[in-house]
Short mmCIF file of C-alpha atoms and ligand atoms in Angstrom, two decimals:
data_model
loop_
_atom_site.label_atom_id
_atom_site.label_comp_id
_atom_site.label_asym_id
_atom_site.label_seq_id
_atom_site.Cartn_x
_atom_site.Cartn_y
_atom_site.Cartn_z
CA MET A 1 1.69 -17.25 31.76
CA LYS A 2 -0.59 -15.22 29.63
CA ASP A 3 -1.03 -16.65 26.10
CA LEU A 4 -0.26 -15.40 22.64
CA ALA A 5 -3.38 -13.44 22.27
CA SER A 6 -3.12 -11.59 25.60
CA LEU A 7 0.63 -10.90 24.93
CA GLN A 8 -0.51 -9.45 21.40
CA GLU A 9 -3.21 -7.45 22.91
CA GLU A 10 -0.98 -6.11 25.32
CA PHE A 11 1.73 -5.29 22.87
CA GLN A 12 -0.69 -3.37 20.60
CA ARG A 13 -1.97 -1.46 23.62
CA ALA A 14 1.77 -0.36 24.39
CA VAL A 15 2.28 0.83 20.69
CA ILE A 16 -1.24 2.55 20.37
CA ASP A 17 -1.90 3.75 23.82
CA GLY A 18 1.70 4.00 25.32
CA ASP A 19 0.76 1.39 28.00
CA ASP A 20 4.03 -0.19 29.58
CA ALA A 21 2.76 -3.38 30.89
CA VAL A 22 4.29 -5.28 27.91
CA LEU A 23 7.73 -4.08 29.14
CA ALA A 24 7.76 -7.05 31.79
CA GLU A 25 7.77 -9.44 28.56
CA LEU A 26 10.97 -7.80 26.88
CA VAL A 27 14.33 -7.81 27.69
CA ASP A 28 17.25 -5.41 27.85
CA THR A 29 20.20 -5.96 25.68
CA SER A 30 23.80 -5.13 26.79
CA LYS A 31 23.66 -2.10 24.44
CA GLU A 32 19.94 -0.78 25.20
CA ASN A 33 17.11 -0.58 27.38
CA ARG A 34 13.79 -2.66 26.42
CA ALA A 35 11.87 0.71 26.87
CA VAL A 36 13.98 2.34 24.23
CA LEU A 37 13.61 -0.69 21.77
CA LEU A 38 9.86 -0.70 22.46
CA ASN A 39 9.72 3.17 21.44
CA VAL A 40 11.01 2.09 17.76
CA TYR A 41 7.44 0.36 17.40
CA ARG A 42 5.58 3.27 19.11
CA ASN A 43 7.55 5.75 16.75
CA ALA A 44 7.29 3.72 13.53
CA TYR A 45 3.27 3.29 14.25
CA THR A 46 2.52 7.10 14.45
CA GLU A 47 5.25 8.00 11.61
CA ARG A 48 3.91 5.41 9.18
CA LEU A 49 0.23 6.56 9.68
CA VAL A 50 1.13 10.32 9.41
CA GLU A 51 2.78 9.41 6.46
CA PHE A 52 0.11 7.56 4.90
CA LEU A 53 -2.19 10.95 5.51
CA SER A 54 0.65 13.14 4.05
CA ASN A 55 0.67 11.24 0.56
CA ASP A 56 -3.00 10.88 0.31
CA TYR A 57 -3.47 14.69 1.27
CA GLU A 58 -0.34 16.38 0.15
CA LYS A 59 -2.18 19.61 -0.73
CA LEU A 60 -3.50 19.90 2.86
CA TYR A 61 0.02 19.02 3.96
CA ALA A 62 1.41 21.86 2.14
CA TYR A 63 -1.43 24.19 3.29
CA LEU A 64 -0.86 23.35 6.97
CA GLY A 65 2.85 22.84 7.05
CA GLU A 66 4.43 20.00 8.45
CA GLU A 67 4.01 20.87 12.13
CA GLN A 68 0.16 21.70 11.96
CA PHE A 69 -0.41 18.88 9.69
CA GLY A 70 1.25 16.66 12.12
CA GLN A 71 -0.70 17.70 14.83
CA MET A 72 -3.93 17.23 12.98
CA ALA A 73 -2.88 13.76 11.91
CA HIS A 74 -1.95 12.73 15.44
CA GLY A 75 -5.62 13.66 16.63
CA PHE A 76 -6.91 11.73 13.31
CA ILE A 77 -4.81 8.54 14.19
CA THR A 78 -5.69 8.67 17.93
CA ALA A 79 -9.74 9.03 16.86
CA ASN A 80 -9.43 6.42 13.93
CA PRO A 81 -7.08 3.61 14.46
CA SER A 82 -6.78 1.74 11.15
CA ALA A 83 -9.26 -0.83 10.76
CA THR A 84 -8.22 -1.57 6.99
CA SER A 85 -5.80 -4.07 5.69
CA ASN A 86 -4.56 -1.66 3.09
CA ALA A 87 -2.89 1.55 3.80
CA ARG A 88 -4.89 3.10 0.75
CA TRP A 89 -8.20 3.46 2.75
CA PHE A 90 -6.59 4.50 6.16
CA GLY A 91 -7.29 8.34 5.56
CA VAL A 92 -10.64 8.19 3.99
CA ARG A 93 -12.64 9.73 6.79
CA LEU A 94 -10.38 12.66 7.19
CA PRO A 95 -12.47 15.06 5.53
CA GLU A 96 -15.45 14.10 7.93
CA PHE A 97 -12.85 14.45 10.91
CA LEU A 98 -12.06 17.91 9.68
CA ARG A 99 -15.56 18.76 9.51
CA GLU A 100 -16.49 17.53 12.70
CA THR A 101 -13.49 18.08 15.06
CA GLU A 102 -12.48 21.37 16.79
CA PRO A 103 -10.51 23.46 15.94
CA TYR A 104 -10.58 22.12 12.39
CA ARG A 105 -14.48 22.57 11.92
CA THR A 106 -14.22 26.34 12.39
CA LEU A 107 -11.69 26.33 9.16
CA PRO A 108 -14.12 24.94 6.51
CA GLU A 109 -11.54 25.40 3.81
CA LEU A 110 -9.61 22.33 5.54
CA GLY A 111 -12.68 19.93 5.30
CA ASP A 112 -13.21 21.18 1.49
CA LEU A 113 -9.58 20.71 0.46
CA ALA A 114 -9.41 17.34 2.27
CA ALA A 115 -12.65 16.25 0.56
CA LEU A 116 -11.36 17.32 -2.96
CA GLU A 117 -8.29 15.32 -2.35
CA ARG A 118 -10.14 12.35 -1.23
CA ALA A 119 -12.02 12.61 -4.38
CA LEU A 120 -9.29 12.91 -6.74
CA ASN A 121 -7.59 9.68 -5.05
CA ASP A 122 -11.17 8.03 -5.34
CA VAL A 123 -11.69 8.62 -9.03
CA PHE A 124 -8.03 7.75 -9.80
CA ASP A 125 -8.65 3.94 -8.90
CA ALA A 126 -12.18 3.74 -8.96
CA PRO A 127 -13.63 0.76 -10.68
CA ASP A 128 -13.08 0.69 -14.61
CA ALA A 129 -16.12 0.69 -16.73
CA PRO A 130 -17.02 1.68 -20.34
CA VAL A 131 -16.97 5.27 -21.31
CA LEU A 132 -19.94 6.59 -23.18
CA ASP A 133 -18.93 7.90 -26.52
CA LEU A 134 -21.09 10.57 -28.71
CA ALA A 135 -21.04 7.79 -31.51
CA ASP A 136 -22.76 5.39 -29.19
CA LEU A 137 -25.87 7.71 -29.35
CA THR A 138 -26.30 7.63 -33.10
CA VAL A 139 -28.47 4.43 -32.73
CA VAL A 140 -30.89 6.74 -30.84
CA PRO A 141 -33.87 7.82 -33.02
CA ALA A 142 -34.70 11.30 -32.82
CA ASP A 143 -37.87 10.54 -31.32
CA GLY A 144 -36.09 8.71 -28.40
CA TRP A 145 -34.14 11.59 -27.10
CA PRO A 146 -36.89 12.60 -24.54
CA ARG A 147 -36.71 9.05 -23.07
CA LEU A 148 -32.82 8.96 -22.70
CA THR A 149 -31.29 8.23 -19.18
CA PHE A 150 -27.68 8.39 -18.56
CA ALA A 151 -25.33 6.79 -15.79
CA PRO A 152 -22.51 8.42 -14.35
CA HIS A 153 -19.34 6.58 -14.77
CA PRO A 154 -18.13 5.17 -11.41
CA ALA A 155 -14.94 7.34 -11.54
CA THR A 156 -16.89 10.38 -10.89
CA ARG A 157 -17.59 12.46 -7.55
CA ARG A 158 -19.74 15.49 -7.29
CA LEU A 159 -18.75 18.02 -4.38
CA ASP A 160 -20.33 21.04 -2.86
CA HIS A 161 -17.60 23.37 -1.23
CA PRO A 162 -18.76 26.57 0.68
CA THR A 163 -15.37 27.78 0.44
CA ASN A 164 -12.64 28.63 -2.22
CA ALA A 165 -10.94 25.38 -1.62
CA THR A 166 -10.67 24.45 -5.29
CA ASP A 167 -8.49 27.94 -5.78
CA ILE A 168 -6.40 27.08 -2.70
CA TRP A 169 -5.64 23.52 -4.36
CA LYS A 170 -4.76 25.16 -7.70
CA ALA A 171 -2.30 27.73 -6.07
CA LEU A 172 -0.63 24.91 -4.22
CA HIS A 173 -0.52 22.65 -7.26
CA ASN A 174 1.17 25.27 -9.04
CA GLU A 175 3.47 26.24 -5.96
CA GLU A 176 2.03 29.45 -5.42
CA ALA A 177 1.15 31.17 -2.24
CA PRO A 178 -2.66 30.24 -1.60
CA PRO A 179 -5.37 32.87 -1.66
CA GLU A 180 -6.96 33.90 1.37
CA THR A 181 -9.76 31.43 2.53
CA LYS A 182 -13.31 32.86 1.20
CA ILE A 183 -16.73 31.97 2.51
CA LEU A 184 -18.60 31.76 -0.96
CA GLY A 185 -21.92 33.50 -1.23
CA GLU A 186 -23.01 30.64 -3.42
CA THR A 187 -21.82 26.96 -2.90
CA ARG A 188 -19.28 25.87 -5.39
CA GLN A 189 -20.33 22.89 -7.26
CA VAL A 190 -17.45 20.76 -8.61
CA ILE A 191 -17.29 17.67 -10.69
CA VAL A 192 -14.25 15.57 -9.98
CA TYR A 193 -13.39 12.67 -12.73
CA ARG A 194 -10.83 10.57 -14.61
CA SER A 195 -9.61 11.68 -17.82
CA GLY A 196 -6.80 9.72 -19.74
CA GLY A 197 -6.22 7.73 -16.37
CA MET A 198 -5.59 11.00 -14.43
CA ALA A 199 -7.62 12.50 -11.86
CA SER A 200 -9.27 16.04 -12.64
CA PHE A 201 -11.97 18.48 -11.54
CA ARG A 202 -13.57 21.47 -12.64
CA PRO A 203 -16.28 23.77 -11.00
CA LEU A 204 -19.70 23.40 -12.68
CA PRO A 205 -22.09 26.23 -13.61
CA SER A 206 -25.09 25.93 -11.26
CA ASP A 207 -27.66 25.11 -14.21
CA GLU A 208 -25.11 22.19 -15.16
CA ALA A 209 -24.74 21.16 -11.57
CA MET A 210 -28.42 21.02 -10.99
CA MET A 211 -28.69 19.04 -14.35
CA TRP A 212 -25.88 16.58 -13.52
CA ASP A 213 -27.51 15.80 -9.93
CA GLU A 214 -30.75 15.04 -11.59
CA ALA A 215 -29.20 13.10 -14.38
CA ALA A 216 -27.18 10.96 -12.00
CA LYS A 217 -30.69 10.08 -10.22
CA GLY A 218 -31.71 8.50 -13.64
CA VAL A 219 -34.15 11.61 -14.61
CA ARG A 220 -34.87 11.48 -18.33
CA PHE A 221 -33.79 13.70 -20.77
CA SER A 222 -36.98 15.52 -21.41
CA VAL A 223 -37.32 16.12 -17.74
CA LEU A 224 -33.86 17.46 -17.57
CA CYS A 225 -34.69 19.86 -20.37
CA GLU A 226 -37.63 21.02 -18.57
CA MET A 227 -35.78 21.40 -15.58
CA LEU A 228 -33.28 23.58 -17.30
CA SER A 229 -36.08 25.72 -18.77
CA ILE A 230 -37.31 26.45 -15.44
CA TYR A 231 -33.82 26.93 -13.81
CA GLY A 232 -32.19 28.83 -16.47
CA GLY A 233 -34.89 30.36 -18.56
CA GLU A 234 -37.06 28.82 -21.32
CA GLU A 235 -34.59 30.08 -24.26
CA ASN A 236 -33.03 27.21 -25.78
CA ALA A 237 -33.20 24.90 -22.82
CA ALA A 238 -32.70 21.60 -25.10
CA GLY A 239 -29.81 23.13 -26.55
CA ARG A 240 -28.23 24.08 -23.44
CA ALA A 241 -28.89 20.50 -22.06
CA ALA A 242 -27.38 18.85 -25.14
CA GLN A 243 -24.20 21.14 -24.89
CA HIS A 244 -23.95 20.08 -21.14
CA LEU A 245 -24.45 16.31 -22.19
CA GLN A 246 -21.82 16.74 -24.82
CA ARG A 247 -19.24 18.04 -22.54
CA TRP A 248 -19.92 15.29 -20.16
CA ILE A 249 -19.59 12.79 -22.57
CA SER A 250 -16.24 14.33 -23.91
CA SER A 251 -14.88 14.33 -20.52
CA GLY A 252 -15.79 10.90 -20.02
CA LEU A 253 -18.22 11.36 -17.27
CA LEU A 254 -20.89 8.82 -18.47
CA THR A 255 -20.70 5.15 -18.68
CA ARG A 256 -23.95 4.30 -20.78
CA PHE A 257 -27.34 5.22 -21.55
CA GLU A 258 -30.61 3.70 -21.59
CA LEU A 259 -33.79 4.36 -23.69
CA GLU A 260 -36.83 4.08 -21.32
CA SER A 261 -40.19 2.76 -22.70
CA MET B 1 -0.23 -28.37 1.30
CA SER B 2 2.64 -30.97 0.95
CA GLN B 3 6.56 -30.41 0.80
CA SER B 4 6.50 -31.65 -2.56
CA ALA B 5 5.19 -28.80 -4.41
CA GLN B 6 7.90 -27.93 -6.95
CA LYS B 7 10.32 -25.12 -6.17
CA PRO B 8 9.84 -22.14 -8.54
CA GLU B 9 12.72 -21.53 -10.98
CA PHE B 10 15.20 -19.14 -10.33
CA ILE B 11 14.22 -15.71 -12.11
CA GLY B 12 17.59 -13.61 -11.38
CA PHE B 13 17.67 -10.00 -10.12
CA GLY B 14 14.95 -7.89 -9.99
CA LEU B 15 13.73 -4.78 -8.11
CA GLY B 16 10.59 -3.70 -5.85
CA LEU B 17 8.16 -2.07 -8.09
CA ARG B 18 7.76 1.55 -7.18
CA PRO B 19 5.12 3.80 -8.74
CA THR B 20 7.66 6.55 -9.08
CA HIS B 21 9.60 4.36 -11.67
CA TYR B 22 6.58 3.36 -13.74
CA PRO B 23 6.99 5.83 -16.79
CA GLU B 24 10.92 4.76 -17.12
CA ILE B 25 9.80 0.78 -17.01
CA LEU B 26 7.21 1.29 -19.50
CA ASP B 27 9.09 3.37 -21.91
CA HIS B 28 12.49 1.97 -21.69
CA ASP B 29 12.15 -1.52 -20.77
CA PRO B 30 15.15 -1.74 -18.28
CA SER B 31 17.23 -4.58 -17.98
CA VAL B 32 15.65 -5.89 -14.64
CA ASP B 33 14.71 -9.64 -14.57
CA TRP B 34 11.77 -9.34 -12.66
CA PHE B 35 9.70 -7.20 -10.42
CA GLU B 36 8.50 -7.56 -6.77
CA VAL B 37 5.29 -5.80 -6.47
CA ILE B 38 3.43 -4.55 -3.08
CA SER B 39 0.12 -6.62 -3.15
CA GLU B 40 -1.85 -4.25 -1.13
CA ASN B 41 -0.99 -1.38 -3.98
CA TYR B 42 -3.02 -3.14 -6.60
CA MET B 43 -5.82 -4.29 -4.06
CA VAL B 44 -8.09 -1.25 -5.70
CA PRO B 45 -11.05 -1.18 -7.70
CA GLY B 46 -9.62 -0.30 -11.07
CA GLY B 47 -7.68 2.53 -12.81
CA GLN B 48 -4.23 3.14 -13.74
CA PRO B 49 -2.30 1.19 -11.23
CA LEU B 50 -3.99 -2.17 -12.30
CA GLN B 51 -3.56 -1.38 -16.00
CA ILE B 52 -0.01 -0.43 -15.46
CA LEU B 53 0.67 -3.69 -13.55
CA GLU B 54 -0.97 -5.62 -16.57
CA ARG B 55 1.64 -3.70 -19.11
CA ILE B 56 4.50 -4.56 -16.66
CA ARG B 57 3.38 -7.85 -16.29
CA ALA B 58 3.33 -8.61 -19.69
CA ARG B 59 7.17 -7.78 -20.12
CA TYR B 60 8.51 -9.10 -16.82
CA PRO B 61 7.89 -11.81 -14.32
CA ILE B 62 6.47 -10.72 -11.01
CA VAL B 63 6.23 -11.86 -7.55
CA MET B 64 3.60 -10.61 -5.03
CA HIS B 65 4.81 -9.52 -1.94
CA GLY B 66 2.28 -8.59 0.86
CA VAL B 67 2.32 -6.45 4.11
CA SER B 68 -0.96 -7.44 5.53
CA LEU B 69 -1.57 -11.21 5.74
CA SER B 70 -0.54 -10.85 9.76
CA ILE B 71 0.13 -14.88 9.72
CA ALA B 72 1.16 -14.80 13.15
CA SER B 73 -1.71 -12.69 14.68
CA THR B 74 -4.26 -14.33 17.14
CA ALA B 75 -7.03 -12.73 15.35
CA ALA B 76 -9.15 -14.55 12.99
CA LEU B 77 -7.75 -14.59 9.36
CA ASN B 78 -9.17 -11.66 7.15
CA MET B 79 -10.98 -13.67 4.58
CA ASP B 80 -11.67 -10.65 2.40
CA TYR B 81 -8.00 -9.84 2.38
CA LEU B 82 -7.14 -13.41 1.18
CA ALA B 83 -9.94 -13.37 -1.34
CA ASN B 84 -8.51 -10.17 -2.82
CA LEU B 85 -4.98 -11.78 -2.53
CA LYS B 86 -6.30 -14.74 -4.39
CA GLY B 87 -8.18 -12.77 -7.25
CA LEU B 88 -5.02 -10.62 -7.70
CA ALA B 89 -2.87 -13.69 -7.96
CA GLU B 90 -5.35 -15.46 -10.58
CA ARG B 91 -5.11 -12.21 -12.58
CA PHE B 92 -1.34 -11.55 -12.37
CA GLU B 93 0.06 -15.05 -12.05
CA PRO B 94 2.78 -14.23 -9.81
CA ARG B 95 5.87 -16.70 -9.64
CA TRP B 96 5.26 -16.94 -5.91
CA ILE B 97 3.25 -14.96 -3.19
CA SER B 98 5.16 -13.76 -0.10
CA ASP B 99 4.31 -11.94 3.01
CA HIS B 100 6.11 -11.63 6.47
CA LEU B 101 6.38 -13.79 9.38
CA CYS B 102 4.91 -11.43 12.02
CA TRP B 103 1.50 -10.01 13.05
CA THR B 104 0.27 -6.53 12.21
CA GLY B 105 -2.53 -6.41 14.85
CA VAL B 106 -5.48 -7.66 16.62
CA HIS B 107 -9.16 -6.83 17.57
CA GLY B 108 -9.66 -5.60 14.07
CA VAL B 109 -6.91 -2.82 14.19
CA ASN B 110 -4.10 -2.92 11.87
CA LEU B 111 -0.77 -1.00 13.17
CA HIS B 112 0.67 -1.24 9.59
CA ASP B 113 4.10 -2.64 10.95
CA LEU B 114 5.46 -6.13 10.95
CA LEU B 115 5.49 -6.76 14.67
CA PRO B 116 7.73 -9.31 16.60
CA ILE B 117 6.63 -12.74 17.77
CA PRO B 118 7.80 -14.68 20.64
CA TYR B 119 9.51 -17.97 19.45
CA THR B 120 7.69 -20.54 21.70
CA GLN B 121 5.88 -23.90 20.91
CA GLU B 122 2.81 -22.04 21.40
CA ALA B 123 3.44 -19.43 18.41
CA LEU B 124 4.83 -22.17 16.36
CA ASP B 125 1.84 -24.25 16.71
CA HIS B 126 -0.45 -21.06 16.00
CA VAL B 127 1.59 -19.92 13.04
CA SER B 128 1.87 -23.48 11.65
CA ASP B 129 -1.88 -23.72 11.51
CA ARG B 130 -2.66 -20.59 9.83
CA VAL B 131 0.15 -21.15 7.27
CA HIS B 132 -1.72 -24.29 6.63
CA GLN B 133 -4.93 -22.62 6.08
CA VAL B 134 -3.73 -19.81 4.01
CA GLN B 135 -1.85 -22.56 1.65
CA ASP B 136 -5.05 -24.58 1.31
CA TYR B 137 -7.08 -21.36 0.44
CA LEU B 138 -4.69 -20.05 -1.91
CA GLY B 139 -3.82 -23.41 -3.19
CA ARG B 140 -0.17 -22.98 -3.50
CA PRO B 141 2.60 -22.73 -0.72
CA LEU B 142 3.22 -19.43 0.89
CA THR B 143 6.64 -17.71 1.01
CA LEU B 144 7.44 -16.20 4.20
CA GLU B 145 10.12 -13.38 5.17
CA ASN B 146 11.88 -12.95 8.37
CA VAL B 147 11.59 -9.49 9.75
CA SER B 148 13.84 -6.78 11.18
CA SER B 149 13.03 -6.97 15.02
CA TYR B 150 13.85 -4.44 17.83
CA VAL B 151 12.56 -6.20 21.04
CA SER B 152 12.83 -9.83 22.02
CA PHE B 153 10.45 -11.69 24.44
CA GLY B 154 11.79 -13.42 27.44
CA ARG B 155 9.46 -16.21 27.02
CA SER B 156 11.05 -17.48 23.72
CA GLU B 157 11.98 -20.90 23.88
CA MET B 158 13.91 -21.29 20.94
CA LEU B 159 15.94 -19.00 18.57
CA GLU B 160 14.59 -17.41 15.46
CA TRP B 161 16.08 -19.49 12.84
CA GLU B 162 14.96 -22.66 14.63
CA PHE B 163 11.48 -21.31 14.82
CA ILE B 164 11.67 -20.85 11.07
CA ALA B 165 13.38 -24.13 10.04
CA GLU B 166 10.59 -25.98 11.98
CA LEU B 167 7.77 -23.76 10.65
CA THR B 168 8.99 -24.71 6.97
CA ARG B 169 9.33 -28.49 7.99
CA ARG B 170 5.92 -28.57 9.25
CA THR B 171 4.25 -26.45 6.53
CA GLY B 172 6.11 -26.73 3.32
CA CYS B 173 6.23 -22.83 3.16
CA TRP B 174 9.20 -21.26 1.29
CA LEU B 175 11.41 -18.62 2.63
CA LEU B 176 12.05 -14.97 1.51
CA PHE B 177 15.28 -14.62 3.10
CA ASP B 178 16.01 -11.15 3.92
CA VAL B 179 19.58 -10.51 4.28
CA ASN B 180 19.35 -7.14 5.69
CA ASN B 181 17.02 -8.08 8.11
CA VAL B 182 19.03 -10.88 9.53
CA TYR B 183 21.99 -8.27 9.84
CA VAL B 184 19.51 -5.99 11.63
CA SER B 185 18.12 -8.48 13.98
CA ALA B 186 21.54 -10.16 14.83
CA PHE B 187 22.93 -6.73 15.69
CA ASN B 188 19.86 -5.80 17.75
CA HIS B 189 19.64 -9.30 19.74
CA GLU B 190 23.45 -9.80 19.72
CA TYR B 191 23.94 -13.12 18.07
CA ASP B 192 26.14 -13.81 15.03
CA PRO B 193 24.16 -13.50 11.82
CA LYS B 194 26.00 -16.44 10.15
CA GLN B 195 24.64 -18.44 12.69
CA PHE B 196 21.21 -17.65 11.60
CA ILE B 197 22.05 -18.43 8.26
CA ASP B 198 23.54 -21.96 9.07
CA GLY B 199 20.31 -22.53 10.90
CA ILE B 200 18.06 -22.27 7.83
CA PRO B 201 17.29 -25.13 5.64
CA ALA B 202 18.75 -24.34 2.44
CA ASP B 203 16.40 -25.95 -0.08
CA ARG B 204 13.56 -23.75 1.18
CA VAL B 205 14.90 -20.48 0.43
CA LEU B 206 13.28 -18.97 -2.84
CA GLN B 207 14.02 -15.14 -2.67
CA PHE B 208 16.39 -12.89 -1.00
CA HIS B 209 15.84 -9.24 0.03
CA VAL B 210 18.89 -7.02 0.16
CA ALA B 211 18.45 -3.29 1.63
CA GLY B 212 19.86 -0.43 3.54
CA HIS B 213 19.34 0.39 7.11
CA SER B 214 19.80 3.13 9.83
CA HIS B 215 22.40 2.61 12.33
CA MET B 216 21.27 4.11 15.77
CA ASP B 217 24.42 3.15 17.60
CA THR B 218 22.57 0.96 20.20
CA HIS B 219 20.37 -0.59 17.70
CA ILE B 220 19.71 -0.58 13.89
CA ILE B 221 16.39 0.38 12.33
CA ASP B 222 15.32 -1.33 9.03
CA THR B 223 14.52 1.89 6.93
CA HIS B 224 15.09 0.94 3.49
CA ASP B 225 16.10 4.42 2.59
CA ALA B 226 19.88 3.85 1.82
CA PRO B 227 22.30 1.86 -0.52
CA VAL B 228 23.08 -1.61 0.80
CA CYS B 229 25.99 -1.17 3.03
CA ASP B 230 29.27 -3.30 2.70
CA ASP B 231 28.55 -5.79 5.87
CA VAL B 232 25.10 -6.84 4.04
CA TRP B 233 26.89 -7.46 0.88
CA ASP B 234 29.28 -9.49 3.05
CA LEU B 235 26.49 -11.36 4.51
CA TYR B 236 24.96 -11.85 1.03
CA ARG B 237 28.05 -13.59 -0.10
CA TYR B 238 28.00 -15.61 2.96
CA ALA B 239 24.14 -16.75 2.43
CA LEU B 240 24.94 -17.31 -1.33
CA LYS B 241 27.43 -19.82 -0.59
CA ARG B 242 24.93 -21.76 1.73
CA PHE B 243 21.79 -21.26 -0.26
CA GLY B 244 23.39 -21.20 -3.81
CA PRO B 245 21.45 -19.12 -6.79
CA VAL B 246 18.60 -17.48 -5.17
CA SER B 247 16.36 -14.98 -6.79
CA THR B 248 17.27 -11.55 -5.44
CA ILE B 249 15.79 -8.08 -5.26
CA ILE B 250 17.01 -4.86 -3.76
CA GLU B 251 14.35 -3.10 -1.39
CA ARG B 252 14.03 0.62 -1.45
CA ASP B 253 10.95 2.29 0.02
CA ASP B 254 12.13 5.66 1.18
CA GLU B 255 14.53 8.37 -0.54
CA ILE B 256 13.84 6.36 -3.70
CA PRO B 257 16.63 7.34 -6.23
CA PRO B 258 16.26 7.24 -10.26
CA LEU B 259 15.73 3.65 -11.44
CA ALA B 260 19.18 3.74 -13.05
CA ASP B 261 20.83 4.08 -9.57
CA LEU B 262 18.92 0.90 -8.30
CA ILE B 263 19.78 -1.09 -11.47
CA ASP B 264 23.57 -0.35 -10.79
CA GLU B 265 23.06 -1.40 -7.41
CA LEU B 266 21.45 -4.41 -8.55
CA ASP B 267 24.31 -5.03 -10.86
CA VAL B 268 26.43 -5.02 -7.88
CA ALA B 269 24.34 -7.92 -6.47
CA ARG B 270 24.82 -9.88 -9.92
CA LYS B 271 28.29 -9.52 -9.75
CA ILE B 272 28.96 -10.71 -6.21
CA ALA B 273 26.57 -13.70 -6.92
CA ALA B 274 28.51 -14.50 -10.14
CA ASP B 275 31.72 -14.11 -8.25
CA THR B 276 30.67 -16.00 -5.14
CA LEU B 277 28.93 -18.81 -6.97
CA SER B 278 31.75 -19.35 -9.50
CA LYS B 279 34.04 -20.05 -6.50
CA SER B 280 31.23 -22.36 -4.77
CA LYS B 281 30.22 -25.92 -5.23
CA THR B 282 26.81 -24.86 -4.46
CA ALA B 283 26.50 -23.37 -8.15
CA VAL B 284 25.86 -26.88 -9.58
CA ASN B 285 22.32 -26.83 -7.94
CA ALA B 286 21.27 -24.23 -10.18
FE1 FE2 C 301 12.39 -7.48 3.09
#
């Protein structure tokens, strides 16, 4: 007789791959055939995983509709059996799946929409960390400002969308008909963040996005101002940089500053 | 882990904590004695889920109920999961920690389901070893729940309740006795659910689950999407007579109604327990 490990292996294959070998281990009841009873596990497996995905990607679900979402989800489940002990992380690779897999990769709004939903989920329960306050900066002497660097709060994500997926998201959020997909001439740069405990996002003007990306790498404030002046014109570059910085701070995007020597 | 670990006290009538009820719980302090929380829902880095749980924990006792321990799996114990579980328990101080007498996958795969085990000596030895290991790691006894099952194995050498009784004897684990699951499994495997209850050592039962299910004619599926049916309430009465006062929750995972409806249903459980126990001598063990 095979041991418990082989039996579990066989049962798992029955559920995931539809293999019937384990039926030899199971018994019929007077009311029902064992194959029908085994199907309870098979059906529950897929149903549950599809449900995880539709909970985590509810806009994508609304956008595709039950049937198409179900089809897509089955493809994902077959390609990515769950390797996590927590349902929360089961669907994290869905954006990549949509960007890599036919026929979804030819519909780039799907990957963008999924990436946005994933980022919103991720910032929602990202690690807690202090939020930098404007008042914290009062200790910085005026001649220290050029040497300031900033650390993004862990509950932030930066996305680049070739499509108008954020418009689609908003329409679905308001339960309106989504606009037609557009491939944008210029990539839409989006910041996703946590505010008051809830996940939010906003598109960034390109100069602000550039400054954010550089600031997130630890580039000091003086260099950020220089970059802005090259990027968006010399006029009042430092003032524009200060404005962006102020907005980040009021949205809770930063966790701390450092004063480099 | 010895059997002498002291039995946690009776904490009354609670509900499974579900995020849709967070605002109402925080704003209105509903009259629920305690909440059972799904451990995995709080195994996240930070943010609102943990903050809300902290606020609820400040007002109510909680019990941590997991779905991924996979105690009966032949795969190695997931030490990352156990470390998470232990950390969460240190932070939230649950009255007890429960999971299911089942397995959820092998070879690194999680089927996210409560899969059935054959009731064999081999499985009993294996599960007992694992329960010992987990209890040693957590530094406290584990509480294990009987699951609903849809298939049974020809190789089984004993009945489910015999397996459970022997497991508690060997490991000193507590039991989360799911009345609905006994009802479901008894129907599916064609035995008398009262026989199951009679076969369980009464002093090991720490908690009850009651829940609704879906009747498929030839079998019943444990869906937790409907109110508790009369048959399950009858079985609850029978279990109360045998086990005495046991902390109880109503489990609802789908078609979740407003909190007020669940509190009404919980009052049914309270009333049944009060009526049953006042007529029963077991009540003196409270
Ligand atoms: Fe249960």
